[in-house]
C-alpha cells in the first residue's frame, strides 16, 4: 500500500474505469492512478479536474496499458484542494511568454519542473565539485560600497524614511544608511580575494545584481554567480579549472537528470544530449582575443557591430566564433586592457590583460575570469587610469601591500549554465522568478 499527494494533470474515463494522471514533482513522469467502478472514490471522479491537488492511497501494480510500467490501483482518492474550470494551465502547449505571466503556476508544467530539477542538480554539483577539491565556501556580502566591475551598473540602496531624531547630526547624508553610497553587489570577487589571501582556494555562490538595461535572452537584473578564487595560481590554472568545472557539471546532469534531459533533447533542443556528450570528450579550444578578431575578420561574415581591435566582442561575434568557426566551447584570452575591469593582471605588452572568457554555442559568454593584478603599483595605476576612486579600494590594495600572491578566478553565470545545459532559449525561463527591466512581479 502506498500513499502520496500530488497535482492532477489529466482525468479521463475509459471502459467505465477512471484514469487520473498525478504528478508530485519528484520526477518527470506522472503516475497513472486507476479508479475502478467498485471503488467508493469512483463517484468523486466528476469533481476532479486538471490542477486539483489529491491524496492517493492504493497499491502499485504492473500496468497493462501503454506508456507506463506501473500504475496505482486506488483504494481511495481524496481531493485536497479543488481547481475550478478557470485553472490557467489546461492541457495544451502554452507559450513561454504566456507562462512568464503566470510564473507562480509554471512550476507545474513539464518544462519548468524539468528546468528546476536540473537547476537543483547543478546547484548541488557546484558545491560537490569545489568541496571535493578543497575549496572553502565563503559568503560574501550582498550590500557593498565597491563596484567590482567598475561598470557603474550597481543598484543603489537608500532608506525611505529620514533618520531618527537621535541620528540627526550624525555624520551621514540623509538617506545614506551606511554613511556613504551603497548598493547591491555585482560580484563577490573582491571580498573573495580577501579571504583567498588567507585561506587559499575559495568560492562564492550567491545572487548578484546588475542595473544594465539589457533586454536580451541572456541578461537578468538579478542572477546567481559562482566565483572561485585560487591562490598561487595563474591564468592557465584558471582556464584548466573552468574547463574541468563545466565538464563536471555536464557529466553529473547527464548521469543524474537523464529523464529530464531526454525531454529537453526531444522537445526543446534536438541533438542537445549528443552535443553535450561531445563536450565531455574534447578539450576546449583556446585562442587569444587578437586571434579571434583575425579569424572573425577573415571569415567574411558581415556583422551588425564593428569588429575592430580594442572594441569588446559582441554577442553576435562570440556566437559566430563558438557556433560556426570553432564549433564548440572556446576560451578567449588576453583582451585589450581598456575594455576589461581594473583588477586584471596586465601583460608585458602594456595593451592586454590576462583575461579569459569561456564561450559556448547557443549562449555565448558563460564564464568570465582572469589572473588578478598582484603588483601594488600597477594596480594603483590601473585604478587611476580608469578614473576610479582609489581611496575606496584601500582595503583591496592592502591585499597587495601585505603578502601578495599570484591569484586567479572566474565567475560562472549560473543561469547561463542552466540555459546551456537544458538548451532553453531564454534566460527568463531558467530561473523561477526572473527580474528584468520593468519586471519584478511575484
Ligand atoms: O564577466 P563578469 O561580469 O565577471 C565578473 O563579474 C567577475 N567578477 C567574475 C570573477 O572573475 N570572479 O560576469 C561573470 C559571468 C558572465 O560570464 C555571465 O555568464 C554572467 O556572469 N553574467 C550574467 N548572467 C545573467 N545576466 C546578466 N546580466 C549577467 N552578467 C554577467
Ligand atoms: Mg564578462
Coordinates of C-alpha atoms and ligand atoms in Angstrom, one line a residue:
X1 CA 0.0 0.0 0.0
X2 CA 1.3 3.5 -0.9
X3 CA 0.1 6.9 0.0
X4 CA 1.1 10.1 -1.8
X5 CA 0.0 13.6 -2.7
X6 CA 0.2 15.4 -6.0
X7 CA -1.5 17.5 -8.6
X8 CA -3.8 16.2 -11.3
X9 CA -2.6 16.6 -14.9
X10 CA -5.5 14.8 -16.6
X11 CA -8.6 12.9 -15.9
X12 CA -10.3 10.5 -18.3
X13 CA -12.7 7.6 -18.2
X14 CA -12.4 4.6 -20.5
X15 CA -14.5 1.3 -20.4
X16 CA -16.1 2.5 -17.2
X17 CA -12.7 2.9 -15.4
X18 CA -11.2 6.2 -14.2
X19 CA -7.7 7.2 -15.0
X20 CA -6.1 10.1 -13.2
X21 CA -2.5 11.3 -14.0
X22 CA -1.0 12.6 -10.9
X23 CA 2.4 14.4 -10.7
X24 CA 4.1 15.1 -7.4
X25 CA 7.1 17.0 -8.9
X26 CA 9.7 14.4 -7.9
X27 CA 10.4 13.4 -11.4
X28 CA 9.3 14.0 -15.0
X29 CA 6.7 11.2 -15.3
X30 CA 3.3 11.3 -13.7
X31 CA 1.8 8.3 -12.1
X32 CA -1.4 6.8 -13.5
X33 CA -4.0 6.2 -10.8
X34 CA -6.7 3.8 -11.8
X35 CA -10.1 4.1 -10.1
X36 CA -12.3 1.0 -10.5
X37 CA -16.1 1.5 -10.7
X38 CA -16.4 -0.5 -7.4
X39 CA -14.2 1.9 -5.6
X40 CA -16.0 4.4 -3.3
X41 CA -13.8 7.1 -4.9
X42 CA -15.3 6.5 -8.3
X43 CA -18.2 8.7 -7.6
X44 CA -15.8 11.5 -6.9
X45 CA -14.2 11.5 -10.3
X46 CA -16.6 14.0 -11.8
X47 CA -15.4 16.5 -9.3
X48 CA -11.7 16.0 -10.0
X49 CA -10.1 18.4 -12.6
X50 CA -6.8 19.3 -14.0
X51 CA -4.9 21.3 -11.4
X52 CA -6.6 19.9 -8.3
X53 CA -4.4 18.5 -5.5
X54 CA -5.2 15.0 -4.4
X55 CA -4.1 12.4 -1.8
X56 CA -4.0 8.9 -3.1
X57 CA -3.9 5.6 -1.3
X58 CA -3.5 2.4 -3.2
X59 CA -1.4 -0.4 -4.5
X60 CA 1.3 -0.3 -7.1
X61 CA 0.7 -2.9 -9.8
X62 CA 2.2 -3.7 -13.3
X63 CA 0.4 -1.6 -15.8
X64 CA -1.3 -3.4 -18.7
X65 CA -1.6 -0.2 -20.6
X66 CA 0.9 1.5 -22.9
X67 CA 3.1 4.3 -21.8
X68 CA 3.9 3.3 -18.2
X69 CA 5.4 0.3 -16.5
X70 CA 3.5 0.6 -13.3
X71 CA 0.3 2.2 -12.1
X72 CA -1.5 2.7 -8.9
X73 CA -4.9 1.0 -8.2
X74 CA -6.6 3.4 -6.0
X75 CA -8.1 2.3 -2.7
X76 CA -9.1 5.9 -2.1
X77 CA -8.7 9.2 -3.9
X78 CA -9.3 12.3 -1.9
X79 CA -9.5 15.9 -3.3
X80 CA -7.3 18.1 -1.0
X81 CA -7.8 21.3 -3.0
X82 CA -10.1 21.5 -6.0
X83 CA -9.3 23.5 -9.1
X84 CA -12.2 25.3 -10.8
X85 CA -12.5 25.5 -14.6
X86 CA -10.6 28.7 -14.9
X87 CA -7.4 27.0 -14.0
X88 CA -4.9 28.7 -16.3
X89 CA -2.9 25.6 -17.2
X90 CA -5.3 23.5 -19.2
X91 CA -3.8 20.6 -21.0
X92 CA -2.3 22.1 -24.1
X93 CA 1.0 23.7 -25.0
X94 CA 1.4 27.2 -23.7
X95 CA 3.9 29.7 -25.0
X96 CA 6.9 30.5 -22.7
X97 CA 5.8 34.2 -23.0
X98 CA 2.4 33.3 -21.5
X99 CA 3.9 31.1 -18.8
X100 CA 6.1 34.0 -17.7
X101 CA 3.0 35.9 -16.8
X102 CA 1.9 33.1 -14.5
X103 CA 5.4 32.4 -13.1
X104 CA 3.7 31.3 -9.8
X105 CA 2.0 28.4 -11.6
X106 CA 4.5 27.4 -14.3
X107 CA 6.5 25.1 -11.9
X108 CA 3.5 22.8 -12.5
X109 CA 4.4 22.4 -16.2
X110 CA 6.6 19.6 -17.6
X111 CA 9.2 22.1 -18.9
X112 CA 9.6 24.1 -15.7
X113 CA 9.6 21.0 -13.5
X114 CA 12.4 19.7 -15.6
X115 CA 14.3 23.1 -15.5
X116 CA 14.0 23.3 -11.8
X117 CA 15.2 19.8 -11.2
X118 CA 18.2 20.2 -13.4
X119 CA 18.9 23.6 -11.7
X120 CA 18.9 21.7 -8.4
X121 CA 21.3 19.1 -9.6
X122 CA 23.6 21.9 -10.9
X123 CA 23.5 23.8 -7.6
X124 CA 24.4 20.8 -5.6
X125 CA 27.1 19.8 -8.0
X126 CA 28.7 23.3 -7.8
X127 CA 29.3 22.6 -4.1
X128 CA 30.3 19.0 -4.6
X129 CA 32.9 20.0 -7.2
X130 CA 34.6 22.7 -5.2
X131 CA 34.3 20.9 -1.8
X132 CA 35.9 17.8 -3.2
X133 CA 38.9 19.9 -4.4
X134 CA 39.3 21.5 -1.0
X135 CA 37.9 24.9 -1.9
X136 CA 36.3 26.8 1.0
X137 CA 32.8 28.1 0.5
X138 CA 32.7 31.8 1.6
X139 CA 29.6 34.0 1.9
X140 CA 30.3 37.5 0.5
X141 CA 28.1 40.5 1.2
X142 CA 25.1 41.4 -0.9
X143 CA 25.3 45.0 0.2
X144 CA 28.5 46.7 -0.8
X145 CA 30.2 50.1 -1.3
X146 CA 32.6 49.0 -4.1
X147 CA 31.7 48.5 -7.7
X148 CA 33.7 45.4 -8.5
X149 CA 33.3 45.5 -12.3
X150 CA 33.7 49.3 -12.4
X151 CA 30.9 49.4 -14.9
X152 CA 28.5 51.7 -13.0
X153 CA 25.8 49.1 -13.1
X154 CA 25.0 48.9 -9.4
X155 CA 21.6 49.3 -7.9
X156 CA 21.8 51.9 -5.2
X157 CA 20.4 51.5 -1.7
X158 CA 18.5 54.2 0.1
X159 CA 16.2 54.4 3.0
X160 CA 12.7 55.7 2.5
X161 CA 12.3 57.5 5.9
X162 CA 14.5 60.2 7.2
X163 CA 16.9 59.3 10.1
X164 CA 15.5 59.0 13.6
X165 CA 16.0 62.2 15.7
X166 CA 18.8 60.5 17.7
X167 CA 20.7 60.2 14.5
X168 CA 20.5 63.7 13.5
X169 CA 23.8 65.4 13.5
X170 CA 25.4 62.0 13.0
X171 CA 27.9 62.1 10.1
X172 CA 25.8 60.9 7.3
X173 CA 23.8 62.2 4.4
X174 CA 20.1 61.9 4.6
X175 CA 19.1 58.5 3.1
X176 CA 22.6 57.1 3.3
X177 CA 22.1 54.4 5.8
X178 CA 25.7 53.2 5.5
X179 CA 27.3 56.6 5.7
X180 CA 28.2 56.5 2.0
X181 CA 26.6 55.4 -1.2
X182 CA 26.0 51.7 -1.1
X183 CA 24.4 49.3 -3.5
X184 CA 23.7 45.7 -4.3
X185 CA 26.7 43.7 -5.3
X186 CA 27.6 43.0 -8.9
X187 CA 30.1 40.3 -7.9
X188 CA 31.6 38.8 -4.7
X189 CA 35.0 38.7 -6.2
X190 CA 36.8 41.4 -4.3
X191 CA 35.8 40.1 -0.9
X192 CA 36.5 36.5 -2.1
X193 CA 40.0 37.7 -2.9
X194 CA 40.5 38.9 0.6
X195 CA 39.6 35.5 2.1
X196 CA 41.6 33.7 -0.6
X197 CA 44.6 35.7 0.5
X198 CA 44.4 34.0 3.8
X199 CA 42.8 30.6 3.4
X200 CA 43.8 29.7 -0.1
X201 CA 41.3 28.4 -2.6
X202 CA 37.7 29.6 -2.0
X203 CA 34.4 30.0 -3.9
X204 CA 31.3 32.0 -3.6
X205 CA 27.8 31.1 -4.8
X206 CA 25.2 33.7 -4.5
X207 CA 22.9 36.3 -6.0
X208 CA 24.3 39.3 -7.9
X209 CA 22.5 42.3 -9.3
X210 CA 23.1 44.4 -12.4
X211 CA 21.3 47.5 -13.4
X212 CA 22.1 47.2 -17.1
X213 CA 19.2 48.0 -19.3
X214 CA 19.7 44.9 -21.5
X215 CA 16.5 43.3 -22.7
X216 CA 18.1 40.2 -24.2
X217 CA 17.6 36.5 -23.9
X218 CA 20.8 36.2 -21.9
X219 CA 20.6 39.1 -19.3
X220 CA 18.8 39.3 -15.9
X221 CA 18.9 42.1 -13.4
X222 CA 19.2 39.5 -10.6
X223 CA 21.2 36.4 -11.3
X224 CA 23.3 33.8 -9.5
X225 CA 27.1 33.6 -9.9
X226 CA 29.7 31.0 -8.9
X227 CA 33.0 32.6 -8.3
X228 CA 36.1 30.5 -7.4
X229 CA 39.3 32.2 -6.5
X230 CA 42.7 30.3 -6.4
X231 CA 45.8 31.4 -4.5
X232 CA 49.3 30.8 -6.0
X233 CA 47.6 30.4 -9.4
X234 CA 47.9 31.9 -12.8
X235 CA 45.7 32.2 -15.9
X236 CA 46.5 28.7 -17.1
X237 CA 45.4 27.2 -13.8
X238 CA 42.2 29.3 -14.1
X239 CA 41.4 28.0 -17.6
X240 CA 42.1 24.4 -16.5
X241 CA 39.7 24.8 -13.6
X242 CA 37.0 26.5 -15.7
X243 CA 37.1 23.6 -18.2
X244 CA 37.1 20.8 -15.5
X245 CA 34.2 22.6 -13.7
X246 CA 32.0 22.9 -16.8
X247 CA 32.6 19.4 -17.9
X248 CA 31.9 18.1 -14.4
X249 CA 28.6 19.9 -14.3
X250 CA 27.6 18.4 -17.7
X251 CA 28.7 14.9 -16.7
X252 CA 26.7 15.0 -13.5
X253 CA 23.5 16.3 -15.1
X254 CA 23.6 13.7 -17.9
X255 CA 24.0 11.0 -15.3
X256 CA 21.5 12.1 -12.7
X257 CA 19.0 14.0 -14.8
X258 CA 18.6 11.6 -17.7
X259 CA 14.8 11.7 -17.9
X260 CA 14.6 15.5 -17.8
X261 CA 17.4 15.8 -20.3
X262 CA 15.7 13.3 -22.7
X263 CA 12.7 15.7 -22.6
X264 CA 14.9 18.7 -23.4
X265 CA 16.5 16.7 -26.2
X266 CA 13.2 15.8 -27.7
X267 CA 11.1 19.0 -27.3
X268 CA 13.4 21.9 -26.7
X269 CA 16.7 21.5 -28.5
X270 CA 17.2 18.5 -30.8
X271 CA 20.6 16.9 -30.5
X272 CA 21.4 18.5 -27.2
X273 CA 22.4 15.4 -25.3
X274 CA 24.8 14.2 -28.1
X275 CA 26.3 17.7 -28.3
X276 CA 26.9 17.8 -24.5
X277 CA 28.4 14.3 -24.6
X278 CA 30.8 15.6 -27.3
X279 CA 32.0 18.3 -24.9
X280 CA 32.9 15.7 -22.4
X281 CA 35.3 14.1 -24.8
X282 CA 37.2 17.1 -26.2
X283 CA 39.2 19.9 -24.7
X284 CA 38.1 23.5 -25.1
X285 CA 39.9 25.4 -27.8
X286 CA 41.9 28.4 -26.5
X287 CA 42.7 31.4 -28.6
X288 CA 43.7 35.0 -27.9
X289 CA 41.4 37.9 -28.4
X290 CA 43.7 39.2 -31.2
X291 CA 43.5 35.8 -33.0
X292 CA 39.7 35.8 -32.5
X293 CA 39.4 39.2 -34.2
X294 CA 41.6 38.0 -37.1
X295 CA 39.6 34.8 -37.5
X296 CA 36.3 36.7 -37.4
X297 CA 37.5 39.3 -39.9
X298 CA 38.9 36.6 -42.2
X299 CA 35.5 34.7 -42.2
X300 CA 34.0 37.3 -44.5
X301 CA 30.8 37.3 -42.4
X302 CA 29.1 40.7 -42.0
X303 CA 28.1 41.7 -38.5
X304 CA 25.9 44.4 -37.2
X305 CA 28.5 45.7 -34.7
X306 CA 32.1 46.7 -35.8
X307 CA 34.8 44.2 -35.4
X308 CA 37.9 46.3 -34.5
X309 CA 40.8 45.5 -32.2
X310 CA 40.2 47.4 -29.0
X311 CA 36.4 47.0 -29.0
X312 CA 34.6 44.4 -27.0
X313 CA 33.3 41.3 -28.7
X314 CA 29.5 41.5 -29.1
X315 CA 27.2 38.6 -28.6
X316 CA 26.9 38.0 -32.4
X317 CA 30.7 37.8 -32.7
X318 CA 31.0 35.4 -29.7
X319 CA 28.3 33.2 -31.0
X320 CA 29.7 33.1 -34.6
X321 CA 33.1 32.1 -33.1
X322 CA 31.8 29.3 -30.9
X323 CA 28.9 28.1 -33.1
X324 CA 30.3 28.4 -36.7
X325 CA 34.1 28.9 -36.7
X326 CA 35.2 26.7 -33.8
X327 CA 32.1 24.6 -33.2
X328 CA 32.4 24.0 -29.5
X329 CA 33.4 25.7 -26.3
X330 CA 36.2 28.1 -26.7
X331 CA 38.3 30.2 -24.2
X332 CA 39.3 33.6 -25.5
X333 CA 42.3 35.2 -23.6
X334 CA 44.3 38.3 -23.4
X335 CA 41.7 41.0 -24.1
X336 CA 42.6 44.7 -24.6
X337 CA 43.2 46.4 -21.2
X338 CA 40.7 49.2 -22.0
X339 CA 37.7 47.0 -22.2
X340 CA 38.3 45.0 -19.0
X341 CA 38.0 45.8 -15.3
X342 CA 40.8 47.4 -13.2
X343 CA 41.7 44.3 -11.3
X344 CA 43.0 42.1 -14.2
X345 CA 46.7 41.4 -14.5
X346 CA 48.5 43.4 -17.1
X347 CA 50.5 41.6 -19.8
X348 CA 54.1 42.7 -20.6
X349 CA 52.8 44.2 -23.9
X350 CA 51.1 47.0 -22.0
X351 CA 48.0 46.7 -24.1
X352 CA 46.3 43.5 -23.0
X353 CA 45.4 41.8 -19.7
X354 CA 45.3 38.2 -18.6
X355 CA 41.6 37.8 -19.0
X356 CA 39.8 34.7 -20.1
X357 CA 36.2 34.3 -21.3
X358 CA 34.6 30.9 -21.9
X359 CA 32.2 31.0 -24.8
X360 CA 29.7 28.2 -25.6
X361 CA 27.3 27.5 -28.5
X362 CA 23.8 28.8 -28.0
X363 CA 24.7 31.2 -25.2
X364 CA 28.0 33.0 -25.9
X365 CA 29.8 34.1 -22.7
X366 CA 29.2 31.7 -19.9
X367 CA 32.2 32.4 -17.7
X368 CA 34.5 35.4 -17.4
X369 CA 37.7 35.5 -15.3
X370 CA 41.3 36.5 -15.1
X371 CA 44.5 36.4 -13.3
X372 CA 44.4 39.3 -10.9
X373 CA 46.9 42.2 -10.7
X374 CA 49.0 41.3 -7.7
X375 CA 51.5 44.2 -8.1
X376 CA 50.6 47.2 -5.9
X377 CA 51.9 50.0 -8.1
X378 CA 50.4 48.6 -11.3
X379 CA 47.1 48.1 -9.6
X380 CA 47.1 51.7 -8.3
X381 CA 47.9 53.0 -11.7
X382 CA 45.1 50.9 -13.3
X383 CA 42.5 52.3 -10.8
X384 CA 43.7 55.8 -11.5
X385 CA 43.8 55.3 -15.2
X386 CA 40.1 54.3 -15.2
X387 CA 39.2 57.3 -13.1
X388 CA 38.0 55.2 -10.2
X389 CA 38.3 56.5 -6.6
X390 CA 41.5 54.9 -5.3
X391 CA 40.6 55.7 -1.6
X392 CA 37.6 53.5 -1.6
X393 CA 39.7 50.5 -2.7
X394 CA 42.1 50.9 0.2
X395 CA 41.4 47.5 1.7
X396 CA 41.7 45.8 -1.7
X397 CA 45.1 47.5 -2.2
X398 CA 46.2 46.3 1.2
X399 CA 45.9 42.7 -0.1
X400 CA 48.8 43.6 -2.4
X401 CA 50.7 45.5 0.3
X402 CA 50.8 42.6 2.7
X403 CA 51.8 39.2 1.4
X404 CA 50.5 39.5 -2.1
X405 CA 50.4 36.3 -4.2
X406 CA 49.6 35.5 -7.8
X407 CA 46.0 34.5 -7.9
X408 CA 43.2 34.0 -10.4
X409 CA 39.5 33.2 -10.6
X410 CA 36.4 33.4 -12.7
X411 CA 32.6 33.9 -12.5
X412 CA 30.2 31.4 -13.9
X413 CA 26.8 32.9 -14.7
X414 CA 24.6 30.2 -13.1
X415 CA 21.5 30.8 -15.2
X416 CA 23.6 30.8 -18.4
X417 CA 24.9 27.4 -17.3
X418 CA 21.4 26.1 -16.9
X419 CA 20.5 27.6 -20.3
X420 CA 23.4 25.9 -22.0
X421 CA 22.8 22.5 -20.4
X422 CA 19.0 22.5 -20.9
X423 CA 19.0 24.2 -24.3
X424 CA 16.4 26.7 -23.1
X425 CA 16.3 29.7 -25.4
X426 CA 15.5 32.5 -22.9
X427 CA 17.3 33.1 -19.6
X428 CA 14.0 34.2 -18.1
X429 CA 12.8 30.6 -18.3
X430 CA 15.6 29.0 -16.3
X431 CA 15.2 31.0 -13.0
X432 CA 11.9 30.6 -11.0
X433 CA 11.1 34.3 -10.8
X434 CA 13.1 36.4 -13.2
X435 CA 13.9 40.1 -12.7
X436 CA 14.4 42.2 -15.8
X437 CA 13.9 45.9 -16.5
X438 CA 10.3 46.7 -15.7
X439 CA 9.6 43.1 -14.5
X440 CA 9.6 42.2 -10.8
X441 CA 6.1 40.7 -10.3
X442 CA 5.8 37.7 -8.0
Ligands
LIG1 O1 32.1 38.6 -16.8 P1 31.5 39.0 -15.5 O2 31.0 40.4 -15.4 O3 32.7 38.8 -14.4 C1 32.7 39.1 -13.1 O4 31.7 39.6 -12.5 C2 33.9 38.7 -12.4 N1 33.9 39.5 -11.1 C3 34.0 37.3 -12.2 C4 35.2 36.8 -11.5 O5 36.3 36.9 -12.1 N2 35.2 36.4 -10.2 O6 30.3 38.0 -15.0 C5 30.6 36.7 -14.9 C6 29.5 35.9 -15.6 C7 29.4 36.1 -17.1 O7 30.4 35.4 -17.8 C8 28.0 35.7 -17.4 O8 27.9 34.3 -17.5 C9 27.3 36.1 -16.1 O9 28.2 36.2 -15.1 N3 26.5 37.3 -16.3 C10 25.2 37.4 -16.3 N4 24.2 36.5 -16.3 C11 23.0 36.9 -16.4 N5 22.6 38.2 -16.5 C12 23.5 39.2 -16.5 N6 23.1 40.4 -16.6 C13 24.9 38.8 -16.5 N7 26.0 39.5 -16.5 C14 27.0 38.6 -16.3
LIG2 MG1 32.3 39.2 -18.7

